[in-house]
Structure formats: structure tokens, C-alpha cells
Coordinates of C-alpha atoms and ligand atoms in Angstrom, one line a residue:
M1 CA -29.1 -52.5 38.6
K2 CA -30.6 -55.7 40.5
V3 CA -32.8 -56.2 43.8
S4 CA -33.0 -59.5 45.8
I5 CA -35.3 -59.7 48.0
I6 CA -35.0 -62.6 51.1
I7 CA -38.1 -64.5 52.6
P8 CA -37.3 -66.8 55.5
C9 CA -40.3 -69.2 55.6
H10 CA -40.8 -71.8 58.3
N11 CA -44.3 -73.4 57.8
E12 CA -46.1 -70.5 55.9
E13 CA -48.1 -72.4 53.2
E14 CA -51.1 -70.2 54.1
C15 CA -49.1 -67.1 53.3
I16 CA -46.6 -68.0 50.2
N17 CA -49.2 -67.3 47.3
K18 CA -50.6 -64.4 49.0
Y19 CA -47.2 -62.8 49.3
Y20 CA -46.3 -63.4 46.1
D21 CA -49.4 -62.0 44.8
A22 CA -49.1 -58.9 47.1
M23 CA -45.5 -58.4 45.6
R24 CA -46.2 -58.8 41.8
P25 CA -47.8 -55.0 41.5
V26 CA -44.7 -53.7 43.5
R27 CA -42.2 -55.8 41.4
Q28 CA -43.5 -54.4 38.2
K29 CA -43.2 -50.8 39.4
L30 CA -39.5 -51.4 39.8
D31 CA -37.6 -51.0 36.5
V32 CA -34.8 -53.4 37.7
D33 CA -33.6 -56.7 37.4
F34 CA -35.1 -58.9 40.4
E35 CA -34.7 -62.2 42.5
Y36 CA -36.8 -63.4 45.4
I37 CA -34.9 -65.6 47.6
F38 CA -37.1 -67.8 49.6
V39 CA -35.6 -69.5 52.4
D40 CA -37.5 -72.4 53.6
D41 CA -36.5 -73.0 57.1
G42 CA -37.1 -76.7 57.5
S43 CA -40.6 -76.3 56.9
T44 CA -42.9 -79.5 57.5
D45 CA -45.9 -78.3 55.8
K46 CA -46.5 -77.5 51.8
T47 CA -44.1 -74.6 52.1
L48 CA -41.4 -75.8 49.8
D49 CA -44.0 -77.3 47.3
L50 CA -45.5 -73.8 47.0
V51 CA -42.4 -72.1 46.5
K52 CA -41.1 -74.6 43.9
A53 CA -44.4 -74.4 41.8
L54 CA -43.5 -70.5 42.1
A55 CA -40.1 -70.8 40.9
L56 CA -41.4 -73.1 37.8
K57 CA -43.6 -70.4 36.6
D58 CA -41.3 -67.3 37.3
S59 CA -37.6 -67.5 36.7
E60 CA -36.8 -64.6 39.3
V61 CA -37.8 -67.1 42.1
R62 CA -35.4 -68.6 43.7
Y63 CA -35.1 -70.9 47.0
V64 CA -32.6 -72.1 49.5
S65 CA -34.3 -75.1 51.9
F66 CA -32.6 -76.1 54.8
S67 CA -32.3 -79.8 56.2
R68 CA -34.2 -78.7 59.7
N69 CA -35.4 -75.6 61.3
F70 CA -32.4 -73.6 62.1
G71 CA -34.2 -70.5 63.2
K72 CA -34.9 -67.2 61.3
E73 CA -31.1 -65.8 61.9
A74 CA -29.9 -68.7 60.1
A75 CA -32.4 -68.1 57.1
I76 CA -31.6 -64.6 57.0
Y77 CA -27.6 -65.3 56.8
A78 CA -28.3 -68.1 53.9
G79 CA -30.5 -65.3 52.3
L80 CA -27.7 -62.8 52.0
K81 CA -24.9 -65.4 51.4
N82 CA -26.8 -66.4 48.4
S83 CA -28.2 -63.1 47.3
T84 CA -26.7 -61.5 44.0
G85 CA -28.2 -58.0 43.9
D86 CA -27.1 -54.6 44.2
Y87 CA -29.9 -53.8 46.7
V88 CA -30.6 -56.6 49.1
G89 CA -33.9 -56.8 50.9
L90 CA -35.3 -58.7 54.0
M91 CA -39.1 -59.2 54.4
D92 CA -41.3 -61.8 56.1
A93 CA -43.7 -63.7 54.3
D94 CA -46.9 -63.3 56.5
L95 CA -47.2 -59.7 54.8
Q96 CA -46.5 -58.2 58.2
D97 CA -44.0 -56.1 56.1
P98 CA -46.0 -54.0 53.8
P99 CA -44.8 -54.6 50.2
E100 CA -45.6 -51.2 48.7
M101 CA -43.1 -49.6 51.2
L102 CA -40.4 -51.1 49.4
L103 CA -40.7 -48.7 46.6
E104 CA -40.1 -46.0 49.2
M105 CA -37.1 -47.9 50.5
Y106 CA -35.6 -48.2 46.8
E107 CA -35.9 -44.3 46.3
G108 CA -34.1 -43.7 49.6
L109 CA -31.1 -45.8 48.5
Q110 CA -31.3 -44.3 45.2
S111 CA -31.0 -40.8 46.5
G112 CA -27.3 -41.9 47.5
E113 CA -27.5 -40.5 50.9
Y114 CA -28.3 -43.8 52.6
D115 CA -26.9 -47.4 52.7
C116 CA -29.9 -49.0 54.3
V117 CA -33.7 -48.0 54.4
G118 CA -35.3 -49.9 57.3
C119 CA -38.9 -49.7 58.8
R120 CA -40.0 -49.4 62.4
R121 CA -43.5 -49.8 63.7
T122 CA -45.1 -47.2 65.9
T123 CA -48.1 -49.3 66.9
R124 CA -48.0 -52.7 68.3
K125 CA -51.7 -53.5 67.6
G126 CA -52.7 -56.9 67.6
E127 CA -49.9 -58.3 70.0
S128 CA -50.4 -59.5 73.4
K129 CA -50.1 -56.7 75.8
I130 CA -47.7 -58.7 77.9
R131 CA -45.4 -59.5 74.7
S132 CA -45.4 -55.7 74.0
A133 CA -44.3 -54.7 77.5
F134 CA -41.5 -57.4 77.6
A135 CA -40.4 -56.2 74.2
R136 CA -40.3 -52.7 75.3
M137 CA -38.2 -53.8 78.3
F138 CA -35.9 -55.7 76.2
Y139 CA -35.2 -52.8 74.1
R140 CA -34.5 -50.3 77.0
L141 CA -32.3 -53.0 78.6
I142 CA -30.3 -53.9 75.6
N143 CA -29.8 -50.3 74.7
K144 CA -28.7 -49.4 78.4
M145 CA -26.1 -52.5 78.4
S146 CA -24.6 -52.7 74.9
D147 CA -22.8 -50.2 72.8
V148 CA -25.2 -51.0 69.8
E149 CA -28.4 -48.8 69.5
I150 CA -31.4 -50.8 68.4
V151 CA -34.2 -48.8 67.6
D152 CA -37.6 -49.6 69.4
G153 CA -40.0 -51.2 67.1
A154 CA -37.3 -51.8 64.4
R155 CA -38.2 -54.7 62.0
D156 CA -36.2 -56.9 60.1
Y157 CA -37.6 -55.4 57.1
R158 CA -35.1 -53.4 55.5
L159 CA -33.3 -52.9 51.8
M160 CA -29.5 -52.5 51.9
T161 CA -26.8 -51.6 49.6
R162 CA -24.3 -54.1 48.5
T163 CA -21.6 -52.7 50.6
M164 CA -23.6 -52.9 53.6
T165 CA -24.6 -56.4 53.0
N166 CA -21.3 -57.5 52.7
A167 CA -20.4 -55.7 56.0
V168 CA -23.3 -57.8 57.6
L169 CA -21.7 -60.9 56.0
E170 CA -18.3 -60.2 57.3
L171 CA -19.5 -60.5 60.8
S172 CA -19.4 -64.4 60.3
E173 CA -20.5 -65.4 64.0
R174 CA -22.4 -68.4 64.5
E175 CA -24.7 -66.7 67.2
R176 CA -26.5 -64.1 65.1
F177 CA -28.6 -61.4 66.4
S178 CA -29.3 -59.4 63.3
K179 CA -30.8 -56.5 64.9
G180 CA -27.5 -55.9 66.5
I181 CA -25.3 -56.6 63.5
F182 CA -27.3 -54.1 61.4
S183 CA -26.6 -51.7 64.0
W184 CA -23.0 -52.8 64.6
V185 CA -21.9 -52.4 61.4
G186 CA -22.8 -48.6 61.1
F187 CA -23.6 -46.9 57.8
K188 CA -26.3 -44.6 57.1
T189 CA -29.9 -46.0 57.9
K190 CA -32.9 -44.1 57.3
W191 CA -36.0 -45.3 59.1
L192 CA -39.5 -45.2 57.7
E193 CA -42.5 -45.7 60.1
Y194 CA -45.6 -47.5 59.7
K195 CA -48.4 -48.8 62.0
N196 CA -48.3 -52.5 62.7
T197 CA -50.3 -54.9 60.3
E198 CA -51.2 -58.2 61.5
R199 CA -50.3 -61.6 60.1
V200 CA -52.3 -62.2 57.0
A201 CA -52.5 -66.0 57.8
G202 CA -51.3 -68.7 60.0
K203 CA -49.9 -67.8 63.7
T204 CA -46.9 -66.4 64.9
K205 CA -43.6 -68.9 65.0
W206 CA -42.5 -67.3 68.3
S207 CA -43.3 -68.9 71.4
F208 CA -42.8 -67.0 74.4
S209 CA -39.7 -69.1 75.7
G210 CA -38.4 -68.8 72.1
L211 CA -38.7 -64.9 72.4
T212 CA -36.9 -64.9 75.8
K213 CA -34.0 -66.9 74.6
Y214 CA -33.9 -64.6 71.4
A215 CA -33.8 -61.7 73.9
V216 CA -31.1 -63.4 76.1
N217 CA -28.8 -64.1 73.2
G218 CA -29.3 -60.3 71.9
I219 CA -27.7 -59.4 75.2
E220 CA -25.2 -62.0 75.5
D221 CA -24.1 -61.4 71.9
F222 CA -23.6 -57.5 72.3
S223 CA -22.9 -57.0 75.9
T224 CA -20.4 -57.8 78.4
A225 CA -22.2 -55.6 81.0
P226 CA -23.5 -58.8 82.9
L227 CA -19.8 -59.4 83.9
K228 CA -19.8 -56.4 86.0
F229 CA -22.0 -58.3 88.6
N230 CA -18.7 -59.7 89.8
L231 CA -17.3 -56.5 90.5
I232 CA -20.4 -55.2 92.3
L233 CA -20.4 -58.6 94.3
A234 CA -16.9 -58.0 95.3
I235 CA -17.0 -54.5 96.2
S236 CA -20.3 -55.1 98.5
L237 CA -18.2 -58.0 100.2
F238 CA -15.4 -55.8 100.9
V239 CA -17.5 -52.8 102.3
S240 CA -19.7 -55.4 104.4
S241 CA -16.3 -56.7 106.0
L242 CA -14.9 -53.4 106.5
A243 CA -17.9 -52.4 108.3
F244 CA -18.1 -55.4 110.2
T245 CA -14.8 -55.0 111.4
V246 CA -15.3 -51.2 112.3
F247 CA -18.4 -52.2 114.4
D248 CA -16.4 -54.8 116.0
I249 CA -13.6 -52.3 117.2
V250 CA -16.2 -49.9 118.5
W251 CA -18.1 -53.0 120.2
W252 CA -14.9 -53.9 122.0
C253 CA -13.8 -50.5 123.0
L254 CA -17.0 -50.0 124.7
G255 CA -16.0 -52.9 126.7
N256 CA -18.9 -55.4 125.5
A257 CA -18.3 -59.1 125.6
M258 CA -17.1 -60.6 122.1
Y259 CA -19.0 -63.4 120.4
E260 CA -17.1 -65.7 118.0
W261 CA -18.9 -65.3 115.1
F262 CA -18.5 -61.5 115.6
I263 CA -15.0 -62.3 114.5
I264 CA -15.6 -65.2 111.8
T265 CA -18.0 -63.1 110.1
P266 CA -15.9 -60.2 108.7
I267 CA -13.0 -62.9 108.1
M268 CA -15.2 -64.8 105.8
L269 CA -16.9 -61.7 104.4
F270 CA -13.2 -60.7 103.3
V271 CA -12.3 -64.3 102.0
A272 CA -15.7 -64.2 99.7
A273 CA -14.5 -60.8 98.4
L274 CA -11.2 -62.0 97.4
L275 CA -12.9 -65.0 95.6
A276 CA -14.9 -62.5 93.8
V277 CA -12.0 -60.2 92.8
G278 CA -10.5 -63.5 91.2
L279 CA -14.0 -63.6 89.4
V280 CA -13.6 -60.0 88.1
V281 CA -10.1 -60.9 86.9
I282 CA -11.3 -64.0 84.9
G283 CA -14.1 -62.1 83.6
E284 CA -11.6 -59.4 82.0
Y285 CA -10.1 -62.2 80.1
V286 CA -13.3 -64.0 79.3
K287 CA -14.5 -60.8 77.8
K288 CA -11.0 -60.6 75.7
I289 CA -11.6 -64.3 74.4
F290 CA -15.3 -63.6 73.6
R291 CA -14.4 -60.4 71.3
E292 CA -11.6 -62.4 69.8
V293 CA -13.7 -65.3 69.5
K294 CA -16.3 -63.4 67.4
A295 CA -13.3 -62.0 65.1
R296 CA -15.6 -59.1 64.3
P297 CA -13.8 -56.9 61.6
I298 CA -11.7 -54.3 63.0
Y299 CA -13.2 -51.6 60.9
L300 CA -15.7 -51.5 57.9
V301 CA -15.3 -49.2 54.8
R302 CA -18.1 -47.5 53.6
E303 CA -16.2 -45.7 50.4
T304 CA -12.7 -44.8 49.2
D305 CA -11.3 -42.7 46.1
A306 CA -11.9 -45.7 44.2
D307 CA -15.5 -44.9 44.4
L308 CA -15.2 -41.2 43.5
D309 CA -16.8 -40.2 40.2
R310 CA -14.3 -37.6 39.1
N311 CA -16.7 -36.1 36.7
A312 CA -19.0 -35.4 39.3
D313 CA -19.5 -31.7 40.4
I314 CA -19.2 -32.1 44.2
K315 CA -20.5 -29.2 46.4
I316 CA -19.3 -28.8 49.5
T317 CA -22.2 -27.4 51.8
C318 CA -19.9 -25.9 54.8
D319 CA -20.8 -22.2 54.9
D320 CA -17.2 -21.3 56.4
Y321 CA -15.2 -23.1 53.9
T322 CA -17.0 -21.5 50.8
V323 CA -16.6 -18.0 52.3
S324 CA -12.9 -18.3 52.9
D325 CA -12.5 -19.9 49.5
T326 CA -14.3 -17.5 47.7
K327 CA -12.0 -14.8 49.5
E328 CA -8.7 -16.2 48.5
T329 CA -9.7 -16.6 44.7
D330 CA -10.9 -13.0 45.0
K331 CA -7.6 -12.1 46.3
I332 CA -6.0 -13.9 43.4
D333 CA -8.1 -12.4 40.9
A334 CA -7.3 -8.8 42.1
Ligands
UDP401 N1 -39.3 -67.6 60.3 C1 -38.2 -68.4 60.1 N2 -37.8 -69.6 61.1 C2 -38.3 -69.6 62.1 C3 -39.3 -68.9 62.8 C4 -39.8 -67.8 61.8 O1 -37.8 -68.3 59.0 O2 -37.8 -70.4 63.0 C5 -39.8 -66.7 59.2 C6 -41.2 -66.7 59.2 O3 -41.7 -68.0 58.5 C7 -41.6 -65.5 58.9 C8 -40.8 -64.7 59.7 O4 -39.6 -65.6 60.1 O5 -41.7 -65.5 57.6 C9 -41.2 -63.9 60.8 O6 -41.9 -64.9 61.8 P1 -43.1 -64.7 62.5 O7 -44.0 -63.8 61.7 O8 -43.7 -66.0 63.2 O9 -42.4 -63.4 63.5 P2 -43.4 -62.3 64.3 O10 -43.7 -61.5 63.2 O11 -44.6 -62.6 64.9 O12 -42.6 -61.6 65.1
MG402 MG1 -44.9 -62.2 61.5

């Protein structure tokens, strides 16, 4: 059994050693092989030097260093690609993800009931009110607009089995939105809750514009709902055109004088509606191209009979089944 922990780092010189020191007792409590995979995401401070020093001291420390800053999503992907563990975890370097929770996550996977144990914060203490409000709005919006369910407050902090890790890697799309991908791949996730902890040192790497871009990307990657706008536009234009025509007829029947623009307006609305229908048709094809280009797997397997332990005593806990099964056996015995 081996556990890999991926730590994306961008200018985290103040946190690296604090993180490693906080992780040591946790690591020691786990009786498994272990690897830390630090992903230096184009840091311009001493992050890489500090990670190298750790790697020289501790053979369980591995690292990947990017040529420039590619963003946390790229760092997560690189970490997952390079991981060799049976269980693979993600953790921030700033200790906002409490290390001791890793033990509970490990237990959760060991039970065999879950493929993933994730963490969600129930509070957002220490975060600006505006950021929290926008974050809540984003979760509500993305859950309405897309098929994937994204748990409010869910962090990237999670531990997954190798099967789920490979499934996540099968989604090889370039524009990665991990929160959506983790949900899209399915599998059974157990959620642990905790109260928000603040960064141990340094500053958040997310600017407001960066977060907005992240949110818009997330919606674009997992929803084609914005294309529905064209349909709404087409219907509205048609209805307006029709209403104006009816109004014109009534107006004319009542013996009123007709103005030029009374005739031109419904015609223009009708032409605009036709163009909007064209956009709807194009939108449908764009939707298909979007899906094909993403080339997401058609299905993902959780397990097959090859994984079945034939010596294991499997208990089926369906009452109906047990009852009828017993009756049949009784009959045969009789
Ligand atoms: N991070 C990264 N690349 C980036 C931005 C952030 O690897 O371009 C890392 C960062 O070093 C940290 C984690 O992602 O380990 C979370 O970043 P941060 O704490 O700034 O985000 P927040 O917790 O405020 O959402
Ligand atoms: Mg943080």
C-alpha cells in the first residue's frame, strides 16, 4: 500500500517547511509507503530550493517543477500523472487543508465502501464577504446549469483510490476544472466536514479576476446551457412579431390610419427571429463538436468480476432476497 500526496505550490516559500513539519506526525501514523509530490507551478521565490532541500533530506519527497506558472489545475494534473500510489491525495501547501484529516480519509478508503474521501468546509471564516457571496452564487449557478453536482464548500483536498485517479486522468481535456471532473467521473465519495482554517503564511494566489475566470471556465466546461439563450431569443422575437401583426390587423380593422413603421417593425422582428433560429441550429452543432472535442470517456468502470475475491463471504443485505432464498432452501430440505 502506497499513498501519494500532491501539493501544488506557487510562491509558497513561507509555507513549504511549515507544511512538511505539520505533515510529519501524520505521515508517521500511516503504516504505508508514502510519497509527497510537490508541483512547483512556476514559482519565482525560493519554493523550489526549499523543496529540493526536502528531497535531499527525505527520499519520500519528489517534485515536478514547471517552466512557468500554468495554474493550479495544471499542477494537479501533473501531480496525478506522476503519482504512483494506490491512494492519491491532493493538498494545498498553505495548511488550509488540515493534515490530520488525512488519517480519517485513509480510514474511509480502507473500509472499501468509498472510492474517494473529500473535505468540505462548512464556514468561510477569514474570507472576504464579497468573495464568499460570489462563491455561493457560483455554486448555485453551476449546479443549476450543468449535470454535474458540485458540493458547496468542497475543497480540492481529497484522497482517491487508484481506479478513480486513473478515471480522472482519462479526462484529458486541456481546459481543466477539477471540481467538475471529480464529480463527472462518478464513484462513491464520502464528505468530511470541517471549519475553515486560514492560511498559515503568505497570501492567496487568487485575484478577483482570476476567480471570475475560473468560475466562467467551470460553467463553460460543464454546461451548454448558455446556448439556450439563442432559443429564448428566437421565441421572444417570434412572439413579438406575431403580437405586433395582430395589433396591426386590429388597428386597421378599427379604421385607423396605418403608419409605415407599423408594417416594417413586425417584418424586421420576423427576420431577426429567423436569424436567431439559425443561431439555435448552429448552437446544436457546436454543442456536439464541444462534446466530441472534449473526448470524455463513454463510460468508466468501477469494478468487474476480475476484482472479485472468490474466497470472500459476500453477504447480500437485501431482506426480500434473503427471505425468499431461505424459503427455497427449506423446500429443498423438506
Ligand atoms: N497554486 C498553484 N498555482 C497557482 C495558484 C495557486 O499551484 O497558479 C497553489 C497554491 O500554492 C496553494 C494552492 O494552489 O498550494 C491553493 O492556492 P491558494 O491558497 O492561493 O488558494 P485559496 O486557498 O485562497 O483558494
Ligand atoms: Mg489557500
